[in-house]
Amino acid sequence: MIANKYDELNELLQNFSIDRKTYEFQGINQGYINDTYLVLDNNCPLYILQRVNHNVFKDVHGLMGNIANAFECLQDEDYTAIELLKTELASSYFKHENTGYWRLMTYINNTTAYDNATDEHIAFEAGRVVGKFHQLLADAPLENYVDTIPQFHDLALRQNQFKESILSAKKEKLETANEAITFAKETLEKLKVLDNSKLPLRVCHNDTKLNNILFSKEENKALCLIDLDTIMKGYFYFDFGDAIRTVANTAAEDEQDHGKITFERPLFEAFVKGLESNGPFLSKEEIDLLPWGAVFMPFIHGLRALTDYLNNNVYYKVSYENQNLDRCLSLFDFTNKALQEIGYMTQVVKKGLTPKV
Ligand code: GN1
Ligand code: MG
């Protein structure tokens, strides 16, 4: 990062109600959407500073309201609270006239996040904290939550966007992505079995990939969920499937060697055990659809990555030209592997999860 960027960020921090000093910054290049910095004082990490991508999140005020509302419910001795630092004008975000929307949150020390589950303990902990998150939000009034990205996980919308991208894509791209396009069309047919009509809407996280779960470094205990921009209404199988695609798969989202992509049954079972450890909170209908969630979520992410590849990378930040296609192919490969495990997953969730009556 260039030196004067530090100055700009320090200037920006003056708008928040924190000690006036010269802080240091470390860029965190993880997400595909926002810009994130760790704020340090004398090498000691204190805050997370983020610029919210206004292109993706049109209603930042509503988004920050969702997070503040959720934080009120997410209070429990078994769930670590994150705090939003207020601006001098007592707002939870600051709008800079040139650089857009910024927010500042507490950094929780001695924590880490994993891209993949390395063992069953991590998978169990992930399930436990996703369950805890949902239990704490189970009675949250849905009307208080705006849709930060309307129809975020709506397959019909994603299918239309995909079809449009095919119409406008360059011929070479259509050829390179030919196999992925065929798989997408076939899988869209198969996913017609998904019927949401009997499911309750819940306040969901909507981006529960494993590296959005914070773990304590010492005990490897899952503390809380981070990256809360997509907290909004949804179905539980969204959060289940998004977690499973990273917990039960030990390969990266953009893994090019598909031999490394596997569906790890012990990790799947451990995650389900973790979910159940909070006691029952899902309806029978929700439990029945969970195996399909583990197919649906990697697929919809793969479809969005493919669409963005065909659209010339206008949505996701990419670190190399074909990253979106690599993500798509890897996500589709896992989708296929999860499809083959539907029968097995059905047995595990039926045996492992008790419906709430
Ligand atoms: C995006 O930037 P990041 O990693 O938090 C995307 C998620 C995907 C994720 C990885 C708003 O999130 O849906 O799971 O990439 N977020 C948005 O594929 O599109
Ligand atoms: Mg995210």
Coordinates of N, CA and C and ligand atoms in Angstrom, one line a residue, residues 31-34 57 152 205-207 209 212 226-230, ligand 2:
G31 N -11.8 -10.8 0.8 CA -13.1 -10.9 0.1 C -13.1 -10.5 -1.3
Y32 N -14.2 -10.8 -2.0 CA -14.3 -10.4 -3.4 C -15.1 -9.1 -3.6
I33 N -15.6 -8.5 -2.5 CA -16.5 -7.4 -2.7 C -16.0 -6.1 -2.0
N34 N -15.8 -6.1 -0.7 CA -15.4 -4.9 0.1 C -13.9 -4.7 0.1
F57 N -23.8 -3.1 -2.8 CA -24.8 -2.9 -1.7 C -25.4 -1.5 -1.9
F152 N -31.0 -12.2 -3.6 CA -29.6 -12.6 -3.6 C -29.5 -14.1 -4.0
H205 N -27.7 -15.4 7.6 CA -26.4 -14.7 7.4 C -26.2 -14.6 5.9
N206 N -26.5 -15.6 5.1 CA -26.4 -15.6 3.7 C -25.0 -15.6 3.1
D207 N -24.0 -15.8 3.9 CA -22.6 -16.0 3.4 C -21.8 -16.8 4.4
K209 N -19.8 -19.2 4.5 CA -18.6 -20.0 4.1 C -17.7 -20.0 5.4
N212 N -15.9 -17.1 7.1 CA -16.7 -16.1 7.7 C -17.0 -16.5 9.2
I226 N -18.7 -13.5 11.0 CA -18.3 -12.2 10.6 C -18.8 -11.9 9.2
D227 N -18.5 -10.8 8.6 CA -19.0 -10.4 7.3 C -20.5 -10.4 7.2
L228 N -21.1 -9.4 7.8 CA -22.5 -9.5 8.1 C -23.4 -8.7 7.1
D229 N -22.8 -8.3 5.9 CA -23.5 -7.5 5.0 C -24.7 -8.1 4.4
T230 N -24.8 -9.4 4.3 CA -25.9 -10.1 3.7 C -26.9 -10.6 4.7
Ligands
MG2 MG -19.4 -11.7 2.1

